[in-house]
Short mmCIF file of C-alpha atoms in Angstrom, two decimals:
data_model
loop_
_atom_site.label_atom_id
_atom_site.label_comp_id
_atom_site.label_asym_id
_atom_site.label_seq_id
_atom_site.Cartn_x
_atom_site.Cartn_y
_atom_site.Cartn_z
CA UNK W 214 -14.19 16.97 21.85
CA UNK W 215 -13.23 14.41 19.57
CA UNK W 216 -9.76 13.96 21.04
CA UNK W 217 -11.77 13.36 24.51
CA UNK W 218 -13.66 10.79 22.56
CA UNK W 219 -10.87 9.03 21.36
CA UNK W 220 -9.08 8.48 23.92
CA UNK W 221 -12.16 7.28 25.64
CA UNK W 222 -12.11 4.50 23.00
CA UNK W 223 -8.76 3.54 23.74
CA UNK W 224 -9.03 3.40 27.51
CA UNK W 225 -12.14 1.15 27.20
CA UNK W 226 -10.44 -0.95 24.91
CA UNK W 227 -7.32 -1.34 26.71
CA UNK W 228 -9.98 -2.53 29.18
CA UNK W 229 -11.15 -5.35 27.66
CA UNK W 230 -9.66 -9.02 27.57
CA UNK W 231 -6.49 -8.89 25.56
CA UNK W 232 -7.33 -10.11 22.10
CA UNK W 233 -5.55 -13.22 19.85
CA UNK W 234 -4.26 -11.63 16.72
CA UNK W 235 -0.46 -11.28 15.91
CA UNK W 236 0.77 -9.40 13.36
CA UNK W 237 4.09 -9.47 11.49
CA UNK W 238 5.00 -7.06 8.65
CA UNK W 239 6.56 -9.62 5.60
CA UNK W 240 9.30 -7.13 3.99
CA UNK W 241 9.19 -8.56 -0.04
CA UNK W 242 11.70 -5.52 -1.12
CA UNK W 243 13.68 -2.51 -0.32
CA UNK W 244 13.80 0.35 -2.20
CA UNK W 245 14.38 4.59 -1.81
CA UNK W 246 13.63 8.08 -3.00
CA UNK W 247 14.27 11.60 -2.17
CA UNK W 248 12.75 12.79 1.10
CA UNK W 249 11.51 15.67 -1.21
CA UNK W 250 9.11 13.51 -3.43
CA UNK W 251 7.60 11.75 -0.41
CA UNK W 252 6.76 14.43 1.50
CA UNK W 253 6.20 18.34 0.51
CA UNK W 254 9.47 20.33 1.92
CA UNK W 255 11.20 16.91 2.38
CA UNK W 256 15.14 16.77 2.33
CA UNK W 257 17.54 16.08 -0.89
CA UNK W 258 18.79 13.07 1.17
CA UNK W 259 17.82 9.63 -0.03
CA UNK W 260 14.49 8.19 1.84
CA UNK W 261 14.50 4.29 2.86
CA UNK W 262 11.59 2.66 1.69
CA UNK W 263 10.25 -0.88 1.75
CA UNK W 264 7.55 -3.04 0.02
CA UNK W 265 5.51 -5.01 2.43
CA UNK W 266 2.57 -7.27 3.12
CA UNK W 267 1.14 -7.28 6.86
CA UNK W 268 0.30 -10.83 7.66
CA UNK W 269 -2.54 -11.41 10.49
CA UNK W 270 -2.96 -14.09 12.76
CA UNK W 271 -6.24 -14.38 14.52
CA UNK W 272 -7.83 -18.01 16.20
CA UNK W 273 -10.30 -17.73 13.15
CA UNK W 274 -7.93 -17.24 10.14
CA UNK W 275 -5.08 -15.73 8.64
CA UNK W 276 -5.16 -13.10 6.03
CA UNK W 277 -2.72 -10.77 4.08
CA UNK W 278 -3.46 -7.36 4.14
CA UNK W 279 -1.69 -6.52 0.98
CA UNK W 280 1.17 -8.49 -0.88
CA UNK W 281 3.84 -6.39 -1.64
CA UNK W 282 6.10 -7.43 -4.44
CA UNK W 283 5.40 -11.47 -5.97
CA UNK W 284 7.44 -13.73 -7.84
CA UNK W 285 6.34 -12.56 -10.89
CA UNK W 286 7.23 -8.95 -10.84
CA UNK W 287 10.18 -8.53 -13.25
CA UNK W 288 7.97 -10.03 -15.85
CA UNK W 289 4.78 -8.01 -14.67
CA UNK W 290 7.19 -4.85 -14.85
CA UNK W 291 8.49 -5.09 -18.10
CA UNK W 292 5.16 -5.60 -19.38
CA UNK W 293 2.96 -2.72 -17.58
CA UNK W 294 5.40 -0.21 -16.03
CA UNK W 295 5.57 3.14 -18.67
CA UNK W 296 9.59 3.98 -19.36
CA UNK W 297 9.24 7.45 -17.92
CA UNK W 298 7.98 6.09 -14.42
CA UNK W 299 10.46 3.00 -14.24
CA UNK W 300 13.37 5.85 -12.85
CA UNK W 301 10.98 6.72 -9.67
CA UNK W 302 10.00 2.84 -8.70
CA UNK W 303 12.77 0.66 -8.78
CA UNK W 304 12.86 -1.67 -5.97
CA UNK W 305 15.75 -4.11 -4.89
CA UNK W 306 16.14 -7.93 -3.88
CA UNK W 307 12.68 -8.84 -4.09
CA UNK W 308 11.62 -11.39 -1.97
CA UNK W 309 7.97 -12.55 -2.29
CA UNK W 310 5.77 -13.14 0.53
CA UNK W 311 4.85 -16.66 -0.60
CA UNK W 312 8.38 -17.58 -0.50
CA UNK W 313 8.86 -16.49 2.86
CA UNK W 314 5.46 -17.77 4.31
CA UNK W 315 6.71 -21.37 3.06
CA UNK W 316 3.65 -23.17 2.22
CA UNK W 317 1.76 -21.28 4.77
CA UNK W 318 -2.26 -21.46 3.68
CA UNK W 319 -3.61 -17.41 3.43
CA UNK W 320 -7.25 -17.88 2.93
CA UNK W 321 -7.82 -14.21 2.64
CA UNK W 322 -5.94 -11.17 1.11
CA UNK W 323 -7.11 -7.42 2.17
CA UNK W 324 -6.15 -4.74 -0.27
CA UNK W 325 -5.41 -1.22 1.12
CA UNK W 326 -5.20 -0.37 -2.55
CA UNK W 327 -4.79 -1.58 -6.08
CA UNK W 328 -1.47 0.13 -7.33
CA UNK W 329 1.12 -2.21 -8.45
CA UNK W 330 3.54 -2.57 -5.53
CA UNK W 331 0.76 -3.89 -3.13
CA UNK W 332 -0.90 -6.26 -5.70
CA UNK W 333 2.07 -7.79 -7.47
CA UNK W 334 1.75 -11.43 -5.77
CA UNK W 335 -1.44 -12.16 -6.10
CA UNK W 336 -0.91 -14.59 -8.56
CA UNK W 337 1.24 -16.10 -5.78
CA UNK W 338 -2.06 -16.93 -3.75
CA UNK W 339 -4.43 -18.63 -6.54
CA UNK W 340 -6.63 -19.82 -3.36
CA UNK W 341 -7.00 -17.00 -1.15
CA UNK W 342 -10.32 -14.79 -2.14
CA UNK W 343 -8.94 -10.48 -2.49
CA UNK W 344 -10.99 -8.59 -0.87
CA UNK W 345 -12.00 -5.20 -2.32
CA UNK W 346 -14.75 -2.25 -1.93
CA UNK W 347 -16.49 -1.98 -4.79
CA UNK W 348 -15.22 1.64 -5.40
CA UNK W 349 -11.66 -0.11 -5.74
CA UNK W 350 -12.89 -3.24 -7.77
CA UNK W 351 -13.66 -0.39 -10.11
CA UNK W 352 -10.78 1.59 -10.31
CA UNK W 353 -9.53 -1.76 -11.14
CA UNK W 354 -11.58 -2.40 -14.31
CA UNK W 355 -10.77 1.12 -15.33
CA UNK W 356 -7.41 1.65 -14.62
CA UNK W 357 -4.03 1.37 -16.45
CA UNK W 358 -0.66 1.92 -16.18
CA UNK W 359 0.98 3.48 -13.96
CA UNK W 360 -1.83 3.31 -11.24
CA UNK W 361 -2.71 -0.28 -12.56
CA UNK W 362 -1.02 -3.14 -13.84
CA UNK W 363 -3.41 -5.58 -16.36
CA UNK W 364 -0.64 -7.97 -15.67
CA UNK W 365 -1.24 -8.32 -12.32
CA UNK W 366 -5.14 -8.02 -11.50
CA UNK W 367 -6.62 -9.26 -14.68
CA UNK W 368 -5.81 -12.75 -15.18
CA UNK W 369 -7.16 -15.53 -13.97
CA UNK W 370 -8.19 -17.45 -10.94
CA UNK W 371 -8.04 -14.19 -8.85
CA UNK W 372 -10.88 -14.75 -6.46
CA UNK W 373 -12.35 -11.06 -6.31
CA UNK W 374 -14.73 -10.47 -3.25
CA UNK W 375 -16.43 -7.03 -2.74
CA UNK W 376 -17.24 -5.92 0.28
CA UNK W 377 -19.08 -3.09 2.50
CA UNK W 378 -18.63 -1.26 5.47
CA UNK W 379 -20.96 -0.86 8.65
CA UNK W 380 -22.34 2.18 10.03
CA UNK W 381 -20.47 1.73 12.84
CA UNK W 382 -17.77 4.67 13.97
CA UNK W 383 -14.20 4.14 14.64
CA UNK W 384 -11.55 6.65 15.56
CA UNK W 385 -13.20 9.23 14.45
CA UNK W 386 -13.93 7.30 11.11
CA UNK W 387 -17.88 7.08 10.34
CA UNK W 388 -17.53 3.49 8.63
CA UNK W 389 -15.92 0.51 9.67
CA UNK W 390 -15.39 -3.01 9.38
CA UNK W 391 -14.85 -5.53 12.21
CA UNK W 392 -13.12 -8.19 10.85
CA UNK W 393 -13.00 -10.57 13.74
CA UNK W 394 -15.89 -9.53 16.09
CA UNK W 395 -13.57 -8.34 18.72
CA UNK W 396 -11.90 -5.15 17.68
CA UNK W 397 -8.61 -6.54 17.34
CA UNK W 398 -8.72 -5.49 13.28
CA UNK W 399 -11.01 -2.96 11.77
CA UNK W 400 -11.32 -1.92 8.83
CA UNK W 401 -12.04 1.89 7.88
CA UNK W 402 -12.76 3.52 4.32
CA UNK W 403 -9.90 6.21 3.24
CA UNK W 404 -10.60 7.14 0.12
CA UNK W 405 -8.34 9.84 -1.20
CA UNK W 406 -4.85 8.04 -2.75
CA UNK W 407 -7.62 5.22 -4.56
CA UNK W 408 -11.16 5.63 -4.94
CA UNK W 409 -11.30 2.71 -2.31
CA UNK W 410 -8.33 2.99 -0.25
CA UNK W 411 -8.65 1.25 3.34
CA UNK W 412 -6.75 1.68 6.72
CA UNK W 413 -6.46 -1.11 9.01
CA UNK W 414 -6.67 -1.03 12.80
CA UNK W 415 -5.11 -3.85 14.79
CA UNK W 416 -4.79 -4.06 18.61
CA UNK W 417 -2.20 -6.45 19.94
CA UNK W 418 -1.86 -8.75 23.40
CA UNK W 419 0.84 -6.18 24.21
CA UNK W 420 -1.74 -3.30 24.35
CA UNK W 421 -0.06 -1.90 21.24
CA UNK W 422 -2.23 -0.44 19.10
CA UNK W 423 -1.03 -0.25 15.26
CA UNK W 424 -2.75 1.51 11.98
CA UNK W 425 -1.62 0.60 8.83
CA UNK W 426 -2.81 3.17 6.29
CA UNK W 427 -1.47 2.14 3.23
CA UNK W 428 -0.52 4.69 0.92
CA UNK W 429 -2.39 7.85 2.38
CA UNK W 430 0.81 9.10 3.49
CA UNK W 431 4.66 7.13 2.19
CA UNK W 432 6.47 8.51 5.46
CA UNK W 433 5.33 9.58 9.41
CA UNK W 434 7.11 12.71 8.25
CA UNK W 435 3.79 13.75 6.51
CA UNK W 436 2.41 13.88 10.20
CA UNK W 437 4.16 16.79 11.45
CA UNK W 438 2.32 19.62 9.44
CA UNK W 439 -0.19 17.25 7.91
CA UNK W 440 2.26 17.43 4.60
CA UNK W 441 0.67 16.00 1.53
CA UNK W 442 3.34 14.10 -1.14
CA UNK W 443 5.35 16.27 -3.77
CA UNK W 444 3.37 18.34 -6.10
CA UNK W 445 4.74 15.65 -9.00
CA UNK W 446 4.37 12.43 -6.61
CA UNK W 447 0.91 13.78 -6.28
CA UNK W 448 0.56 13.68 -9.56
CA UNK W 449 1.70 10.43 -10.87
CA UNK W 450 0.47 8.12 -7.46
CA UNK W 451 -2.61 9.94 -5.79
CA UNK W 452 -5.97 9.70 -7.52
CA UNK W 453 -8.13 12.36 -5.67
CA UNK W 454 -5.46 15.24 -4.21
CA UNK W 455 -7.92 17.22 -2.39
CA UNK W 456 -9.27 14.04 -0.54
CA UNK W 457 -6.33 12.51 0.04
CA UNK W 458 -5.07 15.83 1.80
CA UNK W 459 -8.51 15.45 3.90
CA UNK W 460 -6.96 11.86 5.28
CA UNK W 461 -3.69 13.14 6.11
CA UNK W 462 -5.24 16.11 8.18
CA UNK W 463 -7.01 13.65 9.72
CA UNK W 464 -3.80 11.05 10.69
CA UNK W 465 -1.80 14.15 11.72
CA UNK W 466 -4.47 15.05 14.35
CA UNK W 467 -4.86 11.03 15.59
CA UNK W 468 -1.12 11.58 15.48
CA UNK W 469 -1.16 14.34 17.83
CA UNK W 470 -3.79 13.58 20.12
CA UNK W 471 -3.51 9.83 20.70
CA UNK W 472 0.88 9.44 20.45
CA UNK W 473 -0.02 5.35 21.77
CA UNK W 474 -1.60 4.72 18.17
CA UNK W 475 0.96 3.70 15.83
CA UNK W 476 0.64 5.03 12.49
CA UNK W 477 2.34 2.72 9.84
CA UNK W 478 2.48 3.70 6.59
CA UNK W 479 3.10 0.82 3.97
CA UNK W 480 6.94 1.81 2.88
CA UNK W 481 7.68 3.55 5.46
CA UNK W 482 11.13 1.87 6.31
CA UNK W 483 12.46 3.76 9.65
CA UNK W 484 9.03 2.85 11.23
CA UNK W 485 8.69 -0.75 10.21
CA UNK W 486 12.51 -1.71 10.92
CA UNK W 487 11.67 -0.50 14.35
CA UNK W 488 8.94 -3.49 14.59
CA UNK W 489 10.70 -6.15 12.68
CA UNK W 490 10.19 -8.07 10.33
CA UNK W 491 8.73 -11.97 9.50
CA UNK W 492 9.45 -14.37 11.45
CA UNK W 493 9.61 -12.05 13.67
CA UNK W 494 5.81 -10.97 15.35
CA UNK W 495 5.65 -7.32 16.24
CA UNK W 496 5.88 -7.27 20.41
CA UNK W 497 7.13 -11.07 20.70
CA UNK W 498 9.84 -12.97 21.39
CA UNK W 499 12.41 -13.11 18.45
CA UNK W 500 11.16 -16.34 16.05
CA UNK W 501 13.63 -19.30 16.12
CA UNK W 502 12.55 -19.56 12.57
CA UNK W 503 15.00 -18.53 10.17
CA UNK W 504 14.44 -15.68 7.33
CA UNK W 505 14.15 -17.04 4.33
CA UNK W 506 15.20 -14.19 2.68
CA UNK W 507 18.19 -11.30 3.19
CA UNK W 508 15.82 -8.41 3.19
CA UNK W 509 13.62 -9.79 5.61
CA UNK W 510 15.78 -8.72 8.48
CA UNK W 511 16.05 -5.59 10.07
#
């Protein structure tokens, strides 16, 4: 039944007036692993990854949903990251978001989660107010190293807004959050990898239909099987194992039963390279604009 209501969702959405927001996925590193820490039963083979922010575009506003790695994350490394976890993060070329952007004015940053690799430029974006549940704002105040970074979420002028969700179902998810009035981005809780971990919907002109879930799962390979991360990646990265295997069970069923929804999961390189990255606009014409950045191509 709630595959039937699902895709009743969809259909009536796909009816409605084609909504304004753009999306484009800003790629601020690469990096890898072995299949067989992403994803329980995974291959010896080396996994792509990628560090990314997803930047919005809507007629109201602009906003960041997460920032990937910042300018200042050598520095906020060497200070915060524990020597026996530095083997199993490294990253390569960064290239920060705010570089890329060019002056571009983000009045709003959306967290899916507070670990370091999705936080590291907020210092780039003194301005923009961070949204956060208040479950997350206080795994923030509590947390340290590994999971979080002092160096990056408590100095100042980060402009820290809490916020709540609506009783208002989504996809199967109880709680949302409209962020535009028009269901072209929503918001839903996933708690599991964070105390206040957050997926985000978006629905593009195209009809494409997109849903970043941050960290819940690293790879789409999860899907088939509804795989949770190695026993040891569970260990060091999620903070609630048994509800973070809840989520997946959940995207592996969305997964099956609705193939037109695009699951994204934040490093999940083979999926993202398939969309493109900034200037580039997931389903539009390639961007005259030129990368500022190597890594930022495909």
């Amino acid at each position: 039944m709630k595959s039937i209501h699902w895709l009743l969702l969809l259909c009536s959405l796909a009816g409605q007036a084609a909504p304004s927001v753009r999306v484009a996925l800003i790629k601020t590193a690469d990096a890898e692993t072995r299949g067989m820490l992403a994803v329980a039963g995974g291959s010896w083979g080396k996994l792509p990854l990628v560090h990314t922010a997803v930047l919005v575009s809507h007629p109201q506003g602009e906003l960041l949903f997460d920032t990937g790695l910042g300018t200042q994350v050598d520095a906020q490394v060497d200070a915060d990251m524990p020597w026996w976890a530095g083997p199993f993060l490294r990253y390569q070329q960064p290239c920060p978001a705010v570089r890329q952007l060019a002056g571009r004015k983000i009045p709003r940053i959306i967290l899916s989660h507070a670990h370091w690799d999705h936080v590291s430029g907020l210092v780039d974006f003194p301005d923009s107010e961070v949204w956060v549940t208040s479950a997350e704002r206080q795994f923030i105040a509590s947390g340290t190293p590994p999971t979080i970074f002092p160096s990056q979420v408590h100095v100042p002028p980060i402009k820290w807004r809490e916020y709540s969700f609506a009783p208002q179902a989504w996809l199967g998810y109880p709680l949302s959050l409209d962020l535009f009035g028009d269901g072209s981005a929503v918001l839903v809780p996933m708690a599991g990898h964070t105390p206040g971990s957050v997926g985000l919907f978006t629905r593009l002109a195209s009809g494409r239909s997109l849903f970043f879930v941050g960290d819940t799962i690293w790879t789409t390979q999860a899907l088939d099987g509804a795989k949770e991360k190695s026993w040891f990646a569970r260990q060091l990265a999620d903070n609630d194992r048994d509800a973070t295997a809840v989520q997946i069970r959940q995207l592996a069923q969305m997964a099956s039963e609705m193939p037109q929804l695009q699951i994204v999961p934040a490093h999940d390189a083979a999926v993202q390279e398939k969309l493109g990255y900034y200037p580039n606009w997931v389903d539009e014409p390639p961007s005259k604009q030129p990368s500022l950045c190597p890594t930022a191509t495909p």
